mmCIF file of C-alpha atoms and ligand atoms in Angstrom:
data_model
loop_
_atom_site.group_PDB
_atom_site.id
_atom_site.type_symbol
_atom_site.label_atom_id
_atom_site.label_comp_id
_atom_site.label_asym_id
_atom_site.label_seq_id
_atom_site.Cartn_x
_atom_site.Cartn_y
_atom_site.Cartn_z
ATOM 1 C CA MET A 101 0.000 0.000 0.000
ATOM 2 C CA PRO A 102 1.415 3.433 -0.897
ATOM 3 C CA LEU A 103 2.701 5.716 1.847
ATOM 4 C CA VAL A 104 1.478 9.213 1.134
ATOM 5 C CA HIS A 105 2.571 12.439 2.772
ATOM 6 C CA PRO A 106 -0.327 14.454 4.241
ATOM 7 C CA ALA A 107 0.472 17.237 1.804
ATOM 8 C CA LEU A 108 -0.397 14.893 -1.060
ATOM 9 C CA LEU A 109 -3.741 14.149 0.558
ATOM 10 C CA GLY A 110 -4.634 17.815 0.517
ATOM 11 C CA LEU A 111 -4.467 17.902 4.314
ATOM 12 C CA THR A 112 -1.404 20.035 4.928
ATOM 13 C CA THR A 113 -1.713 23.792 5.140
ATOM 14 C CA ALA A 114 1.109 24.496 7.580
ATOM 15 C CA LEU A 115 3.442 22.362 9.611
ATOM 16 C CA PRO A 116 5.562 23.132 12.642
ATOM 17 C CA ASP A 117 9.205 23.751 11.925
ATOM 18 C CA VAL A 118 10.930 21.236 14.177
ATOM 19 C CA PRO A 119 14.725 21.464 13.866
ATOM 20 C CA GLY A 120 16.296 18.188 12.884
ATOM 21 C CA THR A 121 13.058 16.533 11.893
ATOM 22 C CA SER A 122 10.650 16.665 9.046
ATOM 23 C CA GLY A 123 7.754 17.246 11.438
ATOM 24 C CA LEU A 124 5.650 15.006 9.244
ATOM 25 C CA ALA A 125 3.507 11.950 9.548
ATOM 26 C CA LEU A 126 5.504 9.455 7.534
ATOM 27 C CA PRO A 127 7.791 7.008 9.313
ATOM 28 C CA ALA A 128 11.268 8.367 9.952
ATOM 29 C CA CYS A 129 13.198 8.444 6.730
ATOM 30 C CA ALA A 130 16.848 7.711 6.311
ATOM 31 C CA PRO A 131 19.151 10.439 5.016
ATOM 32 C CA GLY A 132 17.449 11.398 1.792
ATOM 33 C CA ASP A 133 20.255 11.808 -0.591
ATOM 34 C CA ALA A 134 18.944 12.824 -3.869
ATOM 35 C CA ALA A 135 19.721 13.476 -7.422
ATOM 36 C CA ALA A 136 19.535 15.712 -10.345
ATOM 37 C CA ALA A 137 20.578 15.497 -13.936
ATOM 38 C CA CYS A 138 21.602 17.497 -16.880
ATOM 39 C CA GLY A 139 19.971 18.380 -20.132
ATOM 40 C CA ASN A 140 22.361 16.295 -22.158
ATOM 41 C CA ALA A 141 23.852 12.887 -21.729
ATOM 42 C CA VAL A 142 27.504 13.202 -20.769
ATOM 43 C CA THR A 143 28.006 9.754 -19.278
ATOM 44 C CA GLY A 144 26.118 7.714 -21.806
ATOM 45 C CA ASN A 145 22.934 7.747 -19.778
ATOM 46 C CA ALA A 146 19.482 8.257 -21.139
ATOM 47 C CA VAL A 147 18.787 11.801 -19.967
ATOM 48 C CA THR A 148 15.779 13.886 -20.768
ATOM 49 C CA GLY A 149 14.980 17.487 -20.046
ATOM 50 C CA GLY A 150 11.892 19.658 -19.871
ATOM 51 C CA ALA A 151 10.166 22.413 -17.971
ATOM 52 C CA VAL A 152 7.612 22.704 -15.205
ATOM 53 C CA THR A 153 4.422 23.862 -16.819
ATOM 54 C CA GLU A 154 1.605 22.484 -14.706
ATOM 55 C CA ASP A 155 -0.596 24.767 -12.642
ATOM 56 C CA PHE A 156 -3.474 23.488 -10.576
ATOM 57 C CA GLY A 157 -5.043 26.847 -9.777
ATOM 58 C CA SER A 158 -6.412 27.691 -6.342
ATOM 59 C CA GLY A 159 -7.992 25.588 -3.628
ATOM 60 C CA PRO A 160 -6.927 22.342 -1.993
ATOM 61 C CA VAL A 161 -4.885 20.017 -4.136
ATOM 62 C CA GLY A 162 -4.363 16.357 -3.460
ATOM 63 C CA LEU A 163 -2.726 13.336 -4.990
ATOM 64 C CA ALA A 164 -5.819 12.419 -6.993
ATOM 65 C CA GLN A 165 -5.882 15.851 -8.606
ATOM 66 C CA LEU A 166 -2.157 15.810 -9.243
ATOM 67 C CA LEU A 167 -2.339 12.466 -10.991
ATOM 68 C CA ALA A 168 -5.589 13.082 -12.849
ATOM 69 C CA GLY A 169 -5.559 12.537 -16.555
ATOM 70 C CA GLY A 170 -3.865 9.864 -18.567
ATOM 71 C CA SER A 171 -2.369 6.810 -16.938
ATOM 72 C CA LEU A 172 -0.200 8.522 -14.341
ATOM 73 C CA ALA A 173 -2.240 7.403 -11.315
ATOM 74 C CA ALA A 174 -2.328 3.802 -12.489
ATOM 75 C CA ASP A 175 1.385 3.912 -13.275
ATOM 76 C CA VAL A 176 2.413 5.409 -9.934
ATOM 77 C CA LEU A 177 0.034 3.923 -7.366
ATOM 78 C CA ARG A 178 1.102 0.311 -7.741
ATOM 79 C CA ASP A 179 2.372 -2.061 -5.076
ATOM 80 C CA GLU A 180 4.411 -4.039 -7.583
ATOM 81 C CA GLY A 181 5.269 -4.350 -11.210
ATOM 82 C CA GLU A 182 7.738 -2.906 -13.651
ATOM 83 C CA PRO A 183 9.605 0.275 -12.697
ATOM 84 C CA LEU A 184 8.484 3.584 -14.159
ATOM 85 C CA ASP A 185 10.115 4.953 -17.286
ATOM 86 C CA LEU A 186 11.829 8.336 -17.498
ATOM 87 C CA ALA A 187 8.876 10.063 -19.103
ATOM 88 C CA THR A 188 6.587 9.078 -16.241
ATOM 89 C CA LEU A 189 9.169 9.971 -13.599
ATOM 90 C CA THR A 190 9.747 13.436 -15.040
ATOM 91 C CA GLU A 191 6.018 14.036 -15.394
ATOM 92 C CA LEU A 192 5.429 13.061 -11.763
ATOM 93 C CA ALA A 193 8.280 15.179 -10.377
ATOM 94 C CA GLY A 194 7.325 18.089 -12.608
ATOM 95 C CA ARG A 195 3.687 18.092 -11.551
ATOM 96 C CA LEU A 196 4.605 18.084 -7.895
ATOM 97 C CA ALA A 197 7.189 20.848 -8.268
ATOM 98 C CA ALA A 198 4.775 22.983 -10.268
ATOM 99 C CA THR A 199 2.208 22.838 -7.487
ATOM 100 C CA GLU A 200 3.700 25.411 -5.146
ATOM 101 C CA ARG A 201 0.663 25.313 -2.860
ATOM 102 C CA LEU A 202 1.603 21.723 -2.116
ATOM 103 C CA TRP A 203 5.285 21.984 -1.269
ATOM 104 C CA ARG A 204 5.641 25.542 0.008
ATOM 105 C CA PRO A 205 3.965 24.888 3.421
ATOM 106 C CA VAL A 206 5.985 21.705 3.826
ATOM 107 C CA VAL A 207 9.539 22.527 2.822
ATOM 108 C CA ARG A 208 12.128 23.718 5.320
ATOM 109 C CA HIS A 209 15.622 25.104 4.872
ATOM 110 C CA HIS A 210 18.125 24.647 7.669
ATOM 111 C CA ALA A 211 21.528 26.304 7.543
ATOM 112 C CA ASP A 212 23.271 23.425 9.310
ATOM 113 C CA LYS A 213 21.823 20.469 7.421
ATOM 114 C CA ARG A 214 20.128 19.695 4.159
ATOM 115 C CA TRP A 215 16.426 19.139 4.788
ATOM 116 C CA TYR A 216 14.315 16.429 3.168
ATOM 117 C CA THR A 217 11.157 14.433 3.524
ATOM 118 C CA ARG A 218 9.570 11.680 1.515
ATOM 119 C CA LEU A 219 6.341 12.641 -0.200
ATOM 120 C CA LEU A 220 5.381 9.293 -1.648
ATOM 121 C CA LEU A 221 6.446 5.666 -1.561
ATOM 122 C CA THR A 222 4.800 2.938 -3.651
ATOM 123 C CA GLY A 223 6.018 -0.380 -4.944
ATOM 124 C CA VAL A 224 7.403 1.283 -8.046
ATOM 125 C CA VAL A 225 8.469 4.808 -7.104
ATOM 126 C CA GLU A 226 9.565 7.088 -4.267
ATOM 127 C CA VAL A 227 9.379 10.880 -4.270
ATOM 128 C CA TRP A 228 11.380 13.255 -2.073
ATOM 129 C CA LEU A 229 11.126 16.965 -1.332
ATOM 130 C CA ILE A 230 14.488 18.566 -0.518
ATOM 131 C CA GLY A 231 15.399 21.987 0.868
ATOM 132 C CA TRP A 232 18.904 23.238 0.015
ATOM 133 C CA SER A 233 20.392 26.128 1.932
ATOM 134 C CA PRO A 234 23.314 27.957 0.296
ATOM 135 C CA GLY A 235 26.393 25.739 0.037
ATOM 136 C CA GLN A 236 24.668 22.478 0.881
ATOM 137 C CA HIS A 237 25.415 19.499 -1.325
ATOM 138 C CA THR A 238 25.363 15.726 -1.645
ATOM 139 C CA ALA A 239 28.393 13.486 -1.866
ATOM 140 C CA VAL A 240 29.302 12.025 -5.246
ATOM 141 C CA HIS A 241 26.969 9.082 -5.777
ATOM 142 C CA ASP A 242 24.883 7.039 -8.143
ATOM 143 C CA HIS A 243 21.443 5.551 -7.530
ATOM 144 C CA GLY A 244 22.333 1.890 -7.616
ATOM 145 C CA GLY A 245 20.676 1.273 -10.952
ATOM 146 C CA ALA A 246 17.438 3.189 -10.383
ATOM 147 C CA LEU A 247 16.131 5.751 -12.840
ATOM 148 C CA GLY A 248 15.588 9.242 -11.478
ATOM 149 C CA ALA A 249 14.017 12.621 -12.128
ATOM 150 C CA LEU A 250 14.645 16.045 -10.629
ATOM 151 C CA ALA A 251 12.365 19.058 -10.794
ATOM 152 C CA VAL A 252 13.479 22.433 -9.473
ATOM 153 C CA ALA A 253 10.560 23.942 -7.589
ATOM 154 C CA ASP A 254 12.436 27.051 -6.467
ATOM 155 C CA GLY A 255 15.918 28.517 -6.734
ATOM 156 C CA VAL A 256 18.883 27.019 -8.564
ATOM 157 C CA VAL A 257 20.942 23.875 -8.020
ATOM 158 C CA GLU A 258 23.976 22.661 -9.903
ATOM 159 C CA GLU A 259 24.970 19.139 -10.741
ATOM 160 C CA ASP A 260 28.578 17.996 -11.051
ATOM 161 C CA VAL A 261 28.283 15.039 -13.395
ATOM 162 C CA HIS A 262 30.867 12.283 -12.984
ATOM 163 C CA ALA A 263 31.907 9.329 -15.113
ATOM 164 C CA PRO A 264 33.586 6.006 -14.304
ATOM 165 C CA HIS A 265 37.327 5.904 -14.915
ATOM 166 C CA GLY A 266 39.705 3.224 -13.660
ATOM 167 C CA GLY A 267 37.537 2.053 -10.798
ATOM 168 C CA SER A 268 36.599 5.523 -9.608
ATOM 169 C CA TRP A 269 34.331 8.384 -10.591
ATOM 170 C CA GLU A 270 35.781 11.542 -12.063
ATOM 171 C CA PRO A 271 34.083 14.899 -12.711
ATOM 172 C CA ARG A 272 33.123 15.559 -16.309
ATOM 173 C CA ALA A 273 30.779 18.548 -16.424
ATOM 174 C CA THR A 274 28.604 20.873 -14.377
ATOM 175 C CA ARG A 275 24.998 21.579 -15.243
ATOM 176 C CA ARG A 276 22.877 24.387 -13.850
ATOM 177 C CA HIS A 277 19.206 23.692 -13.130
ATOM 178 C CA ALA A 278 16.966 26.654 -12.372
ATOM 179 C CA ARG A 279 13.375 26.875 -11.200
ATOM 180 C CA GLY A 280 11.026 25.221 -13.652
ATOM 181 C CA ARG A 281 13.602 22.750 -14.933
ATOM 182 C CA VAL A 282 12.657 19.047 -14.995
ATOM 183 C CA VAL A 283 15.282 16.462 -15.894
ATOM 184 C CA GLY A 284 15.582 12.701 -15.824
ATOM 185 C CA PHE A 285 18.630 10.476 -15.641
ATOM 186 C CA GLY A 286 19.526 6.925 -16.498
ATOM 187 C CA ALA A 287 20.485 3.952 -14.373
ATOM 188 C CA ASP A 288 24.245 4.561 -14.457
ATOM 189 C CA HIS A 289 24.211 8.300 -13.860
ATOM 190 C CA VAL A 290 26.776 9.586 -11.315
ATOM 191 C CA HIS A 291 26.767 13.063 -9.825
ATOM 192 C CA ARG A 292 26.716 15.332 -6.872
ATOM 193 C CA VAL A 293 24.154 18.099 -6.457
ATOM 194 C CA ILE A 294 24.926 21.448 -4.830
ATOM 195 C CA ASN A 295 23.362 24.814 -4.162
ATOM 196 C CA ARG A 296 26.110 27.263 -5.140
ATOM 197 C CA THR A 297 23.845 30.290 -4.920
ATOM 198 C CA ALA A 298 23.291 32.645 -1.986
ATOM 199 C CA VAL A 299 19.617 31.783 -1.616
ATOM 200 C CA ALA A 300 17.655 28.645 -0.729
ATOM 201 C CA ALA A 301 16.561 26.137 -3.337
ATOM 202 C CA THR A 302 13.807 23.522 -3.321
ATOM 203 C CA THR A 303 13.689 20.393 -5.460
ATOM 204 C CA VAL A 304 11.461 17.358 -6.013
ATOM 205 C CA HIS A 305 13.062 13.995 -6.831
ATOM 206 C CA ALA A 306 11.473 10.771 -8.050
ATOM 207 C CA TYR A 307 13.237 7.386 -8.256
ATOM 208 C CA SER A 308 12.193 4.045 -9.698
ATOM 209 C CA PRO A 309 12.545 1.353 -8.484
ATOM 210 C CA PRO A 310 12.236 2.867 -4.998
ATOM 211 C CA GLU A 311 14.629 2.452 -2.078
ATOM 212 C CA VAL A 312 17.576 1.219 -4.047
ATOM 213 C CA PRO A 313 20.752 1.964 -2.044
ATOM 214 C CA LEU A 314 22.929 4.752 -3.327
ATOM 215 C CA ARG A 315 26.622 4.171 -3.963
ATOM 216 C CA TYR A 316 29.155 6.742 -2.801
ATOM 217 C CA ALA A 317 32.703 7.547 -3.774
ATOM 218 C CA ASN A 318 35.370 6.967 -1.143
ATOM 219 C CA ALA A 319 37.818 9.697 -0.223
ATOM 220 C CA ASP A 320 40.350 8.189 -2.632
ATOM 221 C CA GLY A 321 37.815 8.282 -5.442
ATOM 222 C CA SER A 322 37.106 4.563 -5.474
ATOM 223 C CA VAL A 323 33.515 3.447 -5.391
ATOM 224 C CA ALA A 324 31.898 2.149 -2.193
ATOM 225 C CA VAL A 325 29.196 -0.413 -2.787
ATOM 226 C CA PRO A 326 26.987 -1.521 0.134
ATOM 227 C CA ALA A 327 27.056 -5.311 0.337
ATOM 228 C CA ALA A 328 23.346 -5.743 -0.276
ATOM 229 C CA ALA A 329 23.434 -3.358 -3.199
ATOM 230 C CA ALA A 330 26.512 -5.050 -4.602
ATOM 231 C CA ALA A 331 24.688 -8.361 -4.641
ATOM 232 C CA GLN A 332 21.796 -6.810 -6.507
ATOM 233 C CA LEU A 333 24.036 -5.072 -8.976
ATOM 234 C CA THR A 334 26.165 -8.145 -9.547
ATOM 235 C CA THR A 335 23.202 -10.303 -10.365
ATOM 236 C CA GLY A 336 21.482 -7.559 -12.288
ATOM 237 C CA LEU A 337 18.358 -8.280 -10.290
ATOM 238 C CA LEU A 338 16.609 -5.901 -7.971
ATOM 239 C CA ALA A 339 15.250 -7.435 -4.804
ATOM 240 C CA PRO A 340 11.565 -7.249 -3.906
ATOM 241 C CA THR A 341 10.571 -3.976 -2.280
ATOM 242 C CA ALA A 342 10.694 -5.269 1.282
ATOM 243 C CA GLN A 343 14.246 -6.530 0.812
ATOM 244 C CA ARG A 344 15.364 -3.342 -0.889
ATOM 245 C CA ARG A 345 13.962 -1.427 2.056
ATOM 246 C CA VAL A 346 16.302 -3.247 4.398
ATOM 247 C CA ALA A 347 19.259 -2.704 2.107
ATOM 248 C CA ALA A 348 18.475 0.967 1.697
ATOM 249 C CA THR A 349 18.450 1.709 5.392
ATOM 250 C CA ALA A 350 22.191 1.788 5.823
ATOM 251 C CA ALA A 351 22.998 3.521 2.592
ATOM 252 C CA ARG A 352 20.696 6.515 2.365
HETATM 253 FE FE1 FE2 B 154 21.528 11.675 -6.936
#
């Protein structure tokens, strides 16, 4: 059964700002490292780009309204089945980011730590909302074979795209993603995301399959692979959701 943030049920109008927590109703989430992508493929990944164009007008907005039209609801609200494709991921992230009335009361920006909360978890996708204060960034990482999408709801983030080289990841290019930008990235995409501006940024991220452990670069540039994730990657098979959930706990 999907786990849905109250904001996606049209229930959230304002939430208390509790330092160090999301202040939300979902179970405690592990460190929500997240992703972005560029408008062009620089690492051989399938990468798409677009713009946030949706607007749901005034009044309460909920998940049903967000997913109305087409097959998006049926694609997203599944307990099992094939992962989503990039087009669906970017559409989902873009719709959420375009609905400012949804994320604005929820998002927080803390100077000492990147803020995040999970908006949605189903058997085929997870969606995160992330608040970036100036200077905050992820480590260099990939998404363990999952596809991803990033939509910039507010501000600007940059992405330092990396590529494999001799058993490590090396920087290749930097892409700038401003408000309204929606991008998707392929299964072998490697990057770090950073807010290099002087103002806060807010992003929405969608990943499919959900809860696949990230992989991080070590200090020497070599690639660290969590044991559970390594087994999945070696076999080329992704574990059932419940097993991935266990594997993801230590890595995110
Ligand atoms: Fe990422």
